[in-house]
Amino acid sequence: MRKLFSMLAVAVLSSGLVLAVKAAEEKTFKGEGACAKCSLNETTACQNAIKVTEGGKTLTYYLTKNKTANDFHKNLCKADKKIKVTGEVKKAATADTPGEITASKIEVDDSK
């Protein structure tokens, strides 16, 4: 019984640490949302993208296709919009190549 209790305690503590690390990896981006195919003409299939300004440069991030991105795509396919994306950066963007974000939350940014 004591061994089971110890193992359960370790499992609970480990899962808490994983959640804390996971939350620290997420970042929020604000910028111009667009369809990488229909608006930006950069891909052969529809995919959400966000253009952000960092360090005086405009960088493009493609959003990994997942349920969050797929559900939001109808907002961007035919019209660009200011959006706010929260997610994990899978690949950093450079001036020459787009980055990639796995979004956990996407919303229209109504702030000025």
PDB file of N, CA and C in Angstrom:
ATOM      1  N   MET A   1       0.822  -1.185   0.000  1.00  0.00           N
ATOM      2  CA  MET A   1       0.000   0.000   0.000  1.00  0.00           C
ATOM      3  C   MET A   1       0.874   1.262   0.000  1.00  0.00           C
ATOM      4  N   ARG A   2       1.925   1.214   0.799  1.00  0.00           N
ATOM      5  CA  ARG A   2       2.834   2.356   0.896  1.00  0.00           C
ATOM      6  C   ARG A   2       3.519   2.622  -0.454  1.00  0.00           C
ATOM      7  N   LYS A   3       3.892   1.529  -1.140  1.00  0.00           N
ATOM      8  CA  LYS A   3       4.539   1.632  -2.442  1.00  0.00           C
ATOM      9  C   LYS A   3       3.590   2.271  -3.463  1.00  0.00           C
ATOM     10  N   LEU A   4       2.333   1.868  -3.432  1.00  0.00           N
ATOM     11  CA  LEU A   4       1.332   2.412  -4.337  1.00  0.00           C
ATOM     12  C   LEU A   4       1.139   3.907  -4.090  1.00  0.00           C
ATOM     13  N   PHE A   5       1.101   4.281  -2.840  1.00  0.00           N
ATOM     14  CA  PHE A   5       0.960   5.692  -2.472  1.00  0.00           C
ATOM     15  C   PHE A   5       2.141   6.520  -2.975  1.00  0.00           C
ATOM     16  N   SER A   6       3.340   5.982  -2.839  1.00  0.00           N
ATOM     17  CA  SER A   6       4.550   6.670  -3.309  1.00  0.00           C
ATOM     18  C   SER A   6       4.530   6.835  -4.825  1.00  0.00           C
ATOM     19  N   MET A   7       4.130   5.773  -5.520  1.00  0.00           N
ATOM     20  CA  MET A   7       4.076   5.845  -6.982  1.00  0.00           C
ATOM     21  C   MET A   7       3.024   6.844  -7.443  1.00  0.00           C
ATOM     22  N   LEU A   8       1.897   6.886  -6.774  1.00  0.00           N
ATOM     23  CA  LEU A   8       0.843   7.831  -7.106  1.00  0.00           C
ATOM     24  C   LEU A   8       1.312   9.268  -6.876  1.00  0.00           C
ATOM     25  N   ALA A   9       2.010   9.503  -5.795  1.00  0.00           N
ATOM     26  CA  ALA A   9       2.534  10.843  -5.498  1.00  0.00           C
ATOM     27  C   ALA A   9       3.519  11.294  -6.568  1.00  0.00           C
ATOM     28  N   VAL A  10       4.391  10.399  -6.987  1.00  0.00           N
ATOM     29  CA  VAL A  10       5.369  10.725  -8.036  1.00  0.00           C
ATOM     30  C   VAL A  10       4.645  11.037  -9.341  1.00  0.00           C
ATOM     31  N   ALA A  11       3.626  10.269  -9.685  1.00  0.00           N
ATOM     32  CA  ALA A  11       2.876  10.498 -10.921  1.00  0.00           C
ATOM     33  C   ALA A  11       2.183  11.855 -10.901  1.00  0.00           C
ATOM     34  N   VAL A  12       1.574  12.208  -9.785  1.00  0.00           N
ATOM     35  CA  VAL A  12       0.881  13.500  -9.666  1.00  0.00           C
ATOM     36  C   VAL A  12       1.873  14.654  -9.777  1.00  0.00           C
ATOM     37  N   LEU A  13       2.998  14.546  -9.092  1.00  0.00           N
ATOM     38  CA  LEU A  13       4.011  15.607  -9.161  1.00  0.00           C
ATOM     39  C   LEU A  13       4.583  15.739 -10.569  1.00  0.00           C
ATOM     40  N   SER A  14       4.834  14.624 -11.220  1.00  0.00           N
ATOM     41  CA  SER A  14       5.383  14.653 -12.580  1.00  0.00           C
ATOM     42  C   SER A  14       4.414  15.303 -13.550  1.00  0.00           C
ATOM     43  N   SER A  15       3.138  14.967 -13.454  1.00  0.00           N
ATOM     44  CA  SER A  15       2.167  15.567 -14.375  1.00  0.00           C
ATOM     45  C   SER A  15       2.048  17.063 -14.137  1.00  0.00           C
ATOM     46  N   GLY A  16       2.154  17.499 -12.898  1.00  0.00           N
ATOM     47  CA  GLY A  16       2.123  18.932 -12.597  1.00  0.00           C
ATOM     48  C   GLY A  16       3.305  19.663 -13.205  1.00  0.00           C
ATOM     49  N   LEU A  17       4.475  19.052 -13.150  1.00  0.00           N
ATOM     50  CA  LEU A  17       5.666  19.656 -13.744  1.00  0.00           C
ATOM     51  C   LEU A  17       5.537  19.732 -15.260  1.00  0.00           C
ATOM     52  N   VAL A  18       5.007  18.697 -15.879  1.00  0.00           N
ATOM     53  CA  VAL A  18       4.827  18.695 -17.336  1.00  0.00           C
ATOM     54  C   VAL A  18       3.867  19.808 -17.732  1.00  0.00           C
ATOM     55  N   LEU A  19       2.780  19.987 -17.016  1.00  0.00           N
ATOM     56  CA  LEU A  19       1.825  21.055 -17.326  1.00  0.00           C
ATOM     57  C   LEU A  19       2.463  22.428 -17.169  1.00  0.00           C
ATOM     58  N   ALA A  20       3.268  22.622 -16.150  1.00  0.00           N
ATOM     59  CA  ALA A  20       3.931  23.911 -15.937  1.00  0.00           C
ATOM     60  C   ALA A  20       4.904  24.211 -17.071  1.00  0.00           C
ATOM     61  N   VAL A  21       5.653  23.213 -17.512  1.00  0.00           N
ATOM     62  CA  VAL A  21       6.591  23.400 -18.623  1.00  0.00           C
ATOM     63  C   VAL A  21       5.830  23.662 -19.906  1.00  0.00           C
ATOM     64  N   LYS A  22       4.745  22.926 -20.147  1.00  0.00           N
ATOM     65  CA  LYS A  22       3.942  23.091 -21.359  1.00  0.00           C
ATOM     66  C   LYS A  22       3.394  24.506 -21.461  1.00  0.00           C
ATOM     67  N   ALA A  23       2.878  25.036 -20.365  1.00  0.00           N
ATOM     68  CA  ALA A  23       2.327  26.393 -20.367  1.00  0.00           C
ATOM     69  C   ALA A  23       3.420  27.420 -20.653  1.00  0.00           C
ATOM     70  N   ALA A  24       4.618  27.168 -20.189  1.00  0.00           N
ATOM     71  CA  ALA A  24       5.712  28.109 -20.399  1.00  0.00           C
ATOM     72  C   ALA A  24       6.149  28.160 -21.854  1.00  0.00           C
ATOM     73  N   GLU A  25       5.894  27.090 -22.623  1.00  0.00           N
ATOM     74  CA  GLU A  25       6.315  27.035 -24.014  1.00  0.00           C
ATOM     75  C   GLU A  25       5.357  27.781 -24.944  1.00  0.00           C
ATOM     76  N   GLU A  26       4.142  28.035 -24.500  1.00  0.00           N
ATOM     77  CA  GLU A  26       3.170  28.721 -25.355  1.00  0.00           C
ATOM     78  C   GLU A  26       3.439  30.215 -25.392  1.00  0.00           C
ATOM     79  N   LYS A  27       3.144  30.809 -26.541  1.00  0.00           N
ATOM     80  CA  LYS A  27       3.369  32.229 -26.757  1.00  0.00           C
ATOM     81  C   LYS A  27       2.166  32.778 -27.508  1.00  0.00           C
ATOM     82  N   THR A  28       1.838  34.039 -27.284  1.00  0.00           N
ATOM     83  CA  THR A  28       0.728  34.670 -27.990  1.00  0.00           C
ATOM     84  C   THR A  28       1.274  35.646 -29.023  1.00  0.00           C
ATOM     85  N   PHE A  29       0.739  35.552 -30.233  1.00  0.00           N
ATOM     86  CA  PHE A  29       1.123  36.416 -31.341  1.00  0.00           C
ATOM     87  C   PHE A  29      -0.086  37.235 -31.768  1.00  0.00           C
ATOM     88  N   LYS A  30       0.137  38.505 -32.080  1.00  0.00           N
ATOM     89  CA  LYS A  30      -0.905  39.350 -32.659  1.00  0.00           C
ATOM     90  C   LYS A  30      -0.407  39.797 -34.024  1.00  0.00           C
ATOM     91  N   GLY A  31      -1.293  39.735 -35.010  1.00  0.00           N
ATOM     92  CA  GLY A  31      -0.891  40.145 -36.344  1.00  0.00           C
ATOM     93  C   GLY A  31      -2.009  39.986 -37.341  1.00  0.00           C
ATOM     94  N   GLU A  32      -1.637  40.013 -38.608  1.00  0.00           N
ATOM     95  CA  GLU A  32      -2.592  39.903 -39.703  1.00  0.00           C
ATOM     96  C   GLU A  32      -2.753  38.438 -40.088  1.00  0.00           C
ATOM     97  N   GLY A  33      -3.954  37.910 -39.890  1.00  0.00           N
ATOM     98  CA  GLY A  33      -4.233  36.536 -40.257  1.00  0.00           C
ATOM     99  C   GLY A  33      -4.672  36.453 -41.709  1.00  0.00           C
ATOM    100  N   ALA A  34      -4.254  35.397 -42.387  1.00  0.00           N
ATOM    101  CA  ALA A  34      -4.587  35.236 -43.803  1.00  0.00           C
ATOM    102  C   ALA A  34      -4.524  33.758 -44.164  1.00  0.00           C
ATOM    103  N   CYS A  35      -5.095  33.422 -45.300  1.00  0.00           N
ATOM    104  CA  CYS A  35      -4.976  32.073 -45.844  1.00  0.00           C
ATOM    105  C   CYS A  35      -3.688  32.044 -46.677  1.00  0.00           C
ATOM    106  N   ALA A  36      -2.819  31.094 -46.383  1.00  0.00           N
ATOM    107  CA  ALA A  36      -1.539  31.002 -47.089  1.00  0.00           C
ATOM    108  C   ALA A  36      -1.712  30.690 -48.570  1.00  0.00           C
ATOM    109  N   LYS A  37      -2.848  30.073 -48.937  1.00  0.00           N
ATOM    110  CA  LYS A  37      -3.105  29.777 -50.346  1.00  0.00           C
ATOM    111  C   LYS A  37      -3.864  30.923 -51.014  1.00  0.00           C
ATOM    112  N   CYS A  38      -5.026  31.252 -50.499  1.00  0.00           N
ATOM    113  CA  CYS A  38      -5.941  32.189 -51.176  1.00  0.00           C
ATOM    114  C   CYS A  38      -5.467  33.642 -51.131  1.00  0.00           C
ATOM    115  N   SER A  39      -4.854  34.051 -50.037  1.00  0.00           N
ATOM    116  CA  SER A  39      -4.453  35.447 -49.886  1.00  0.00           C
ATOM    117  C   SER A  39      -2.956  35.661 -50.151  1.00  0.00           C
ATOM    118  N   LEU A  40      -2.133  34.788 -49.571  1.00  0.00           N
ATOM    119  CA  LEU A  40      -0.681  34.975 -49.686  1.00  0.00           C
ATOM    120  C   LEU A  40      -0.077  34.289 -50.911  1.00  0.00           C
ATOM    121  N   ASN A  41      -0.816  33.346 -51.522  1.00  0.00           N
ATOM    122  CA  ASN A  41      -0.320  32.590 -52.682  1.00  0.00           C
ATOM    123  C   ASN A  41       1.021  31.913 -52.401  1.00  0.00           C
ATOM    124  N   GLU A  42       1.153  31.328 -51.199  1.00  0.00           N
ATOM    125  CA  GLU A  42       2.413  30.694 -50.809  1.00  0.00           C
ATOM    126  C   GLU A  42       2.316  29.179 -50.684  1.00  0.00           C
ATOM    127  N   THR A  43       1.095  28.636 -50.623  1.00  0.00           N
ATOM    128  CA  THR A  43       0.922  27.186 -50.497  1.00  0.00           C
ATOM    129  C   THR A  43      -0.082  26.697 -51.546  1.00  0.00           C
ATOM    130  N   THR A  44      -0.103  25.391 -51.751  1.00  0.00           N
ATOM    131  CA  THR A  44      -1.037  24.829 -52.730  1.00  0.00           C
ATOM    132  C   THR A  44      -2.369  24.427 -52.094  1.00  0.00           C
ATOM    133  N   ALA A  45      -2.421  24.402 -50.768  1.00  0.00           N
ATOM    134  CA  ALA A  45      -3.662  24.072 -50.054  1.00  0.00           C
ATOM    135  C   ALA A  45      -3.937  25.155 -49.020  1.00  0.00           C
ATOM    136  N   CYS A  46      -5.206  25.338 -48.695  1.00  0.00           N
ATOM    137  CA  CYS A  46      -5.574  26.332 -47.687  1.00  0.00           C
ATOM    138  C   CYS A  46      -4.889  26.012 -46.355  1.00  0.00           C
ATOM    139  N   GLN A  47      -4.359  27.051 -45.738  1.00  0.00           N
ATOM    140  CA  GLN A  47      -3.719  26.917 -44.431  1.00  0.00           C
ATOM    141  C   GLN A  47      -3.681  28.291 -43.792  1.00  0.00           C
ATOM    142  N   ASN A  48      -4.006  28.354 -42.504  1.00  0.00           N
ATOM    143  CA  ASN A  48      -3.954  29.623 -41.792  1.00  0.00           C
ATOM    144  C   ASN A  48      -2.516  30.097 -41.664  1.00  0.00           C
ATOM    145  N   ALA A  49      -2.348  31.406 -41.714  1.00  0.00           N
ATOM    146  CA  ALA A  49      -1.041  32.017 -41.508  1.00  0.00           C
ATOM    147  C   ALA A  49      -1.246  33.309 -40.734  1.00  0.00           C
ATOM    148  N   ILE A  50      -0.214  33.753 -40.052  1.00  0.00           N
ATOM    149  CA  ILE A  50      -0.242  35.038 -39.364  1.00  0.00           C
ATOM    150  C   ILE A  50       1.058  35.759 -39.666  1.00  0.00           C
ATOM    151  N   LYS A  51       0.928  37.030 -40.053  1.00  0.00           N
ATOM    152  CA  LYS A  51       2.095  37.885 -40.283  1.00  0.00           C
ATOM    153  C   LYS A  51       2.251  38.770 -39.056  1.00  0.00           C
ATOM    154  N   VAL A  52       3.424  38.696 -38.429  1.00  0.00           N
ATOM    155  CA  VAL A  52       3.703  39.465 -37.217  1.00  0.00           C
ATOM    156  C   VAL A  52       4.942  40.325 -37.437  1.00  0.00           C
ATOM    157  N   THR A  53       5.020  41.403 -36.694  1.00  0.00           N
ATOM    158  CA  THR A  53       6.193  42.267 -36.763  1.00  0.00           C
ATOM    159  C   THR A  53       7.031  42.018 -35.515  1.00  0.00           C
ATOM    160  N   GLU A  54       8.267  41.589 -35.733  1.00  0.00           N
ATOM    161  CA  GLU A  54       9.207  41.328 -34.644  1.00  0.00           C
ATOM    162  C   GLU A  54      10.539  41.973 -35.006  1.00  0.00           C
ATOM    163  N   GLY A  55      11.027  42.820 -34.129  1.00  0.00           N
ATOM    164  CA  GLY A  55      12.321  43.458 -34.377  1.00  0.00           C
ATOM    165  C   GLY A  55      12.343  44.288 -35.649  1.00  0.00           C
ATOM    166  N   GLY A  56      11.219  44.901 -35.985  1.00  0.00           N
ATOM    167  CA  GLY A  56      11.138  45.722 -37.178  1.00  0.00           C
ATOM    168  C   GLY A  56      10.987  44.949 -38.478  1.00  0.00           C
ATOM    169  N   LYS A  57      10.881  43.628 -38.394  1.00  0.00           N
ATOM    170  CA  LYS A  57      10.726  42.790 -39.589  1.00  0.00           C
ATOM    171  C   LYS A  57       9.362  42.113 -39.557  1.00  0.00           C
ATOM    172  N   THR A  58       8.755  41.953 -40.728  1.00  0.00           N
ATOM    173  CA  THR A  58       7.502  41.218 -40.834  1.00  0.00           C
ATOM    174  C   THR A  58       7.831  39.756 -41.089  1.00  0.00           C
ATOM    175  N   LEU A  59       7.349  38.891 -40.194  1.00  0.00           N
ATOM    176  CA  LEU A  59       7.592  37.454 -40.289  1.00  0.00           C
ATOM    177  C   LEU A  59       6.270  36.728 -40.463  1.00  0.00           C
ATOM    178  N   THR A  60       6.295  35.654 -41.207  1.00  0.00           N
ATOM    179  CA  THR A  60       5.100  34.841 -41.434  1.00  0.00           C
ATOM    180  C   THR A  60       5.227  33.526 -40.690  1.00  0.00           C
ATOM    181  N   TYR A  61       4.157  33.162 -40.006  1.00  0.00           N
ATOM    182  CA  TYR A  61       4.060  31.854 -39.348  1.00  0.00           C
ATOM    183  C   TYR A  61       2.861  31.131 -39.941  1.00  0.00           C
ATOM    184  N   TYR A  62       3.057  29.892 -40.369  1.00  0.00           N
ATOM    185  CA  TYR A  62       1.943  29.036 -40.779  1.00  0.00           C
ATOM    186  C   TYR A  62       1.432  28.335 -39.527  1.00  0.00           C
ATOM    187  N   LEU A  63       0.117  28.132 -39.475  1.00  0.00           N
ATOM    188  CA  LEU A  63      -0.462  27.422 -38.346  1.00  0.00           C
ATOM    189  C   LEU A  63      -0.631  25.958 -38.718  1.00  0.00           C
ATOM    190  N   THR A  64      -0.088  25.091 -37.886  1.00  0.00           N
ATOM    191  CA  THR A  64      -0.212  23.657 -38.100  1.00  0.00           C
ATOM    192  C   THR A  64      -1.691  23.298 -38.187  1.00  0.00           C
ATOM    193  N   LYS A  65      -2.017  22.429 -39.119  1.00  0.00           N
ATOM    194  CA  LYS A  65      -3.413  22.016 -39.262  1.00  0.00           C
ATOM    195  C   LYS A  65      -3.792  21.114 -38.088  1.00  0.00           C
ATOM    196  N   ASN A  66      -4.681  21.616 -37.265  1.00  0.00           N
ATOM    197  CA  ASN A  66      -5.256  20.848 -36.159  1.00  0.00           C
ATOM    198  C   ASN A  66      -6.706  21.314 -36.014  1.00  0.00           C
ATOM    199  N   LYS A  67      -7.430  20.819 -35.052  1.00  0.00           N
ATOM    200  CA  LYS A  67      -8.842  21.167 -34.894  1.00  0.00           C
ATOM    201  C   LYS A  67      -9.010  22.672 -34.693  1.00  0.00           C
ATOM    202  N   THR A  68      -8.167  23.286 -33.887  1.00  0.00           N
ATOM    203  CA  THR A  68      -8.268  24.722 -33.622  1.00  0.00           C
ATOM    204  C   THR A  68      -8.112  25.519 -34.913  1.00  0.00           C
ATOM    205  N   ALA A  69      -7.081  25.213 -35.691  1.00  0.00           N
ATOM    206  CA  ALA A  69      -6.831  25.930 -36.942  1.00  0.00           C
ATOM    207  C   ALA A  69      -7.920  25.656 -37.974  1.00  0.00           C
ATOM    208  N   ASN A  70      -8.314  24.397 -38.093  1.00  0.00           N
ATOM    209  CA  ASN A  70      -9.346  24.042 -39.075  1.00  0.00           C
ATOM    210  C   ASN A  70     -10.672  24.729 -38.767  1.00  0.00           C
ATOM    211  N   ASP A  71     -11.067  24.756 -37.495  1.00  0.00           N
ATOM    212  CA  ASP A  71     -12.328  25.395 -37.109  1.00  0.00           C
ATOM    213  C   ASP A  71     -12.310  26.907 -37.360  1.00  0.00           C
ATOM    214  N   PHE A  72     -11.143  27.531 -37.286  1.00  0.00           N
ATOM    215  CA  PHE A  72     -11.040  28.982 -37.460  1.00  0.00           C
ATOM    216  C   PHE A  72     -10.855  29.390 -38.919  1.00  0.00           C
ATOM    217  N   HIS A  73     -10.502  28.470 -39.785  1.00  0.00           N
ATOM    218  CA  HIS A  73     -10.109  28.818 -41.153  1.00  0.00           C
ATOM    219  C   HIS A  73     -11.177  29.596 -41.928  1.00  0.00           C
ATOM    220  N   LYS A  74     -12.444  29.314 -41.679  1.00  0.00           N
ATOM    221  CA  LYS A  74     -13.521  30.022 -42.398  1.00  0.00           C
ATOM    222  C   LYS A  74     -13.431  31.537 -42.190  1.00  0.00           C
ATOM    223  N   ASN A  75     -12.794  31.985 -41.110  1.00  0.00           N
ATOM    224  CA  ASN A  75     -12.633  33.409 -40.834  1.00  0.00           C
ATOM    225  C   ASN A  75     -11.559  34.066 -41.705  1.00  0.00           C
ATOM    226  N   LEU A  76     -10.658  33.260 -42.273  1.00  0.00           N
ATOM    227  CA  LEU A  76      -9.509  33.816 -42.996  1.00  0.00           C
ATOM    228  C   LEU A  76      -9.442  33.452 -44.474  1.00  0.00           C
ATOM    229  N   CYS A  77     -10.213  32.482 -44.907  1.00  0.00           N
ATOM    230  CA  CYS A  77     -10.030  31.956 -46.260  1.00  0.00           C
ATOM    231  C   CYS A  77     -10.262  33.006 -47.343  1.00  0.00           C
ATOM    232  N   LYS A  78     -11.216  33.875 -47.171  1.00  0.00           N
ATOM    233  CA  LYS A  78     -11.508  34.863 -48.208  1.00  0.00           C
ATOM    234  C   LYS A  78     -11.196  36.306 -47.805  1.00  0.00           C
ATOM    235  N   ALA A  79     -10.835  36.521 -46.544  1.00  0.00           N
ATOM    236  CA  ALA A  79     -10.560  37.892 -46.093  1.00  0.00           C
ATOM    237  C   ALA A  79      -9.533  37.874 -44.968  1.00  0.00           C
ATOM    238  N   ASP A  80      -8.530  38.732 -45.068  1.00  0.00           N
ATOM    239  CA  ASP A  80      -7.537  38.870 -44.010  1.00  0.00           C
ATOM    240  C   ASP A  80      -8.180  39.564 -42.806  1.00  0.00           C
ATOM    241  N   LYS A  81      -7.724  39.187 -41.612  1.00  0.00           N
ATOM    242  CA  LYS A  81      -8.241  39.792 -40.383  1.00  0.00           C
ATOM    243  C   LYS A  81      -7.135  39.890 -39.356  1.00  0.00           C
ATOM    244  N   LYS A  82      -7.230  40.868 -38.487  1.00  0.00           N
ATOM    245  CA  LYS A  82      -6.324  40.943 -37.346  1.00  0.00           C
ATOM    246  C   LYS A  82      -6.724  39.831 -36.384  1.00  0.00           C
ATOM    247  N   ILE A  83      -5.737  39.016 -35.999  1.00  0.00           N
ATOM    248  CA  ILE A  83      -6.020  37.896 -35.114  1.00  0.00           C
ATOM    249  C   ILE A  83      -4.998  37.815 -33.987  1.00  0.00           C
ATOM    250  N   LYS A  84      -5.355  37.024 -32.997  1.00  0.00           N
ATOM    251  CA  LYS A  84      -4.466  36.731 -31.880  1.00  0.00           C
ATOM    252  C   LYS A  84      -4.373  35.212 -31.794  1.00  0.00           C
ATOM    253  N   VAL A  85      -3.152  34.684 -31.852  1.00  0.00           N
ATOM    254  CA  VAL A  85      -2.920  33.242 -31.833  1.00  0.00           C
ATOM    255  C   VAL A  85      -2.068  32.893 -30.619  1.00  0.00           C
ATOM    256  N   THR A  86      -2.531  31.925 -29.855  1.00  0.00           N
ATOM    257  CA  THR A  86      -1.754  31.398 -28.742  1.00  0.00           C
ATOM    258  C   THR A  86      -1.397  29.964 -29.093  1.00  0.00           C
ATOM    259  N   GLY A  87      -0.117  29.644 -28.973  1.00  0.00           N
ATOM    260  CA  GLY A  87       0.298  28.292 -29.297  1.00  0.00           C
ATOM    261  C   GLY A  87       1.776  28.078 -29.102  1.00  0.00           C
ATOM    262  N   GLU A  88       2.199  26.893 -29.460  1.00  0.00           N
ATOM    263  CA  GLU A  88       3.589  26.494 -29.313  1.00  0.00           C
ATOM    264  C   GLU A  88       4.322  26.694 -30.636  1.00  0.00           C
ATOM    265  N   VAL A  89       5.442  27.381 -30.597  1.00  0.00           N
ATOM    266  CA  VAL A  89       6.241  27.594 -31.801  1.00  0.00           C
ATOM    267  C   VAL A  89       7.003  26.308 -32.096  1.00  0.00           C
ATOM    268  N   LYS A  90       6.708  25.722 -33.246  1.00  0.00           N
ATOM    269  CA  LYS A  90       7.391  24.493 -33.669  1.00  0.00           C
ATOM    270  C   LYS A  90       8.655  24.819 -34.448  1.00  0.00           C
ATOM    271  N   LYS A  91       8.613  25.943 -35.175  1.00  0.00           N
ATOM    272  CA  LYS A  91       9.761  26.361 -35.980  1.00  0.00           C
ATOM    273  C   LYS A  91       9.735  27.878 -36.029  1.00  0.00           C
ATOM    274  N   ALA A  92      10.831  28.506 -35.697  1.00  0.00           N
ATOM    275  CA  ALA A  92      10.906  29.966 -35.708  1.00  0.00           C
ATOM    276  C   ALA A  92      10.947  30.497 -37.137  1.00  0.00           C
ATOM    277  N   ALA A  93      10.316  31.635 -37.333  1.00  0.00           N
ATOM    278  CA  ALA A  93      10.320  32.277 -38.647  1.00  0.00           C
ATOM    279  C   ALA A  93      11.582  33.102 -38.814  1.00  0.00           C
ATOM    280  N   THR A  94      12.004  33.227 -40.056  1.00  0.00           N
ATOM    281  CA  THR A  94      13.096  34.140 -40.401  1.00  0.00           C
ATOM    282  C   THR A  94      12.574  35.057 -41.503  1.00  0.00           C
ATOM    283  N   ALA A  95      13.388  36.004 -41.911  1.00  0.00           N
ATOM    284  CA  ALA A  95      12.983  36.906 -42.988  1.00  0.00           C
ATOM    285  C   ALA A  95      12.776  36.134 -44.294  1.00  0.00           C
ATOM    286  N   ASP A  96      13.453  34.988 -44.434  1.00  0.00           N
ATOM    287  CA  ASP A  96      13.395  34.211 -45.677  1.00  0.00           C
ATOM    288  C   ASP A  96      12.456  33.014 -45.644  1.00  0.00           C
ATOM    289  N   THR A  97      12.176  32.479 -44.466  1.00  0.00           N
ATOM    290  CA  THR A  97      11.340  31.279 -44.380  1.00  0.00           C
ATOM    291  C   THR A  97      10.272  31.442 -43.310  1.00  0.00           C
ATOM    292  N   PRO A  98       9.082  30.901 -43.581  1.00  0.00           N
ATOM    293  CA  PRO A  98       8.022  30.989 -42.585  1.00  0.00           C
ATOM    294  C   PRO A  98       8.286  30.065 -41.405  1.00  0.00           C
ATOM    295  N   GLY A  99       7.751  30.457 -40.268  1.00  0.00           N
ATOM    296  CA  GLY A  99       7.815  29.610 -39.091  1.00  0.00           C
ATOM    297  C   GLY A  99       6.541  28.791 -39.002  1.00  0.00           C
ATOM    298  N   GLU A 100       6.415  28.060 -37.889  1.00  0.00           N
ATOM    299  CA  GLU A 100       5.233  27.218 -37.712  1.00  0.00           C
ATOM    300  C   GLU A 100       4.792  27.265 -36.254  1.00  0.00           C
ATOM    301  N   ILE A 101       3.487  27.441 -36.068  1.00  0.00           N
ATOM    302  CA  ILE A 101       2.890  27.482 -34.731  1.00  0.00           C
ATOM    303  C   ILE A 101       1.791  26.425 -34.671  1.00  0.00           C
ATOM    304  N   THR A 102       1.758  25.666 -33.580  1.00  0.00           N
ATOM    305  CA  THR A 102       0.632  24.783 -33.306  1.00  0.00           C
ATOM    306  C   THR A 102      -0.277  25.546 -32.357  1.00  0.00           C
ATOM    307  N   ALA A 103      -1.399  26.001 -32.873  1.00  0.00           N
ATOM    308  CA  ALA A 103      -2.292  26.880 -32.111  1.00  0.00           C
ATOM    309  C   ALA A 103      -3.162  26.104 -31.137  1.00  0.00           C
ATOM    310  N   SER A 104      -3.285  26.648 -29.932  1.00  0.00           N
ATOM    311  CA  SER A 104      -4.235  26.108 -28.958  1.00  0.00           C
ATOM    312  C   SER A 104      -5.446  27.026 -28.858  1.00  0.00           C
ATOM    313  N   LYS A 105      -5.269  28.277 -29.340  1.00  0.00           N
ATOM    314  CA  LYS A 105      -6.377  29.245 -29.315  1.00  0.00           C
ATOM    315  C   LYS A 105      -6.148  30.273 -30.418  1.00  0.00           C
ATOM    316  N   ILE A 106      -7.210  30.587 -31.173  1.00  0.00           N
ATOM    317  CA  ILE A 106      -7.165  31.632 -32.205  1.00  0.00           C
ATOM    318  C   ILE A 106      -8.416  32.452 -32.053  1.00  0.00           C
ATOM    319  N   GLU A 107      -8.250  33.772 -32.098  1.00  0.00           N
ATOM    320  CA  GLU A 107      -9.430  34.647 -32.023  1.00  0.00           C
ATOM    321  C   GLU A 107      -9.188  35.894 -32.838  1.00  0.00           C
ATOM    322  N   VAL A 108     -10.301  36.497 -33.301  1.00  0.00           N
ATOM    323  CA  VAL A 108     -10.227  37.769 -34.005  1.00  0.00           C
ATOM    324  C   VAL A 108      -9.799  38.808 -32.985  1.00  0.00           C
ATOM    325  N   ASP A 109      -8.849  39.652 -33.349  1.00  0.00           N
ATOM    326  CA  ASP A 109      -8.326  40.685 -32.443  1.00  0.00           C
ATOM    327  C   ASP A 109      -9.039  42.005 -32.746  1.00  0.00           C
ATOM    328  N   ASP A 110      -9.991  42.356 -31.909  1.00  0.00           N
ATOM    329  CA  ASP A 110     -10.755  43.598 -32.084  1.00  0.00           C
ATOM    330  C   ASP A 110     -10.083  44.799 -31.458  1.00  0.00           C
ATOM    331  N   SER A 111      -8.953  44.603 -30.760  1.00  0.00           N
ATOM    332  CA  SER A 111      -8.274  45.744 -30.119  1.00  0.00           C
ATOM    333  C   SER A 111      -7.596  46.606 -31.163  1.00  0.00           C
ATOM    334  N   LYS A 112      -7.420  47.849 -30.864  1.00  0.00           N
ATOM    335  CA  LYS A 112      -6.808  48.800 -31.818  1.00  0.00           C
ATOM    336  C   LYS A 112      -5.321  48.771 -31.721  1.00  0.00           C
TER     337      LYS A 112
END
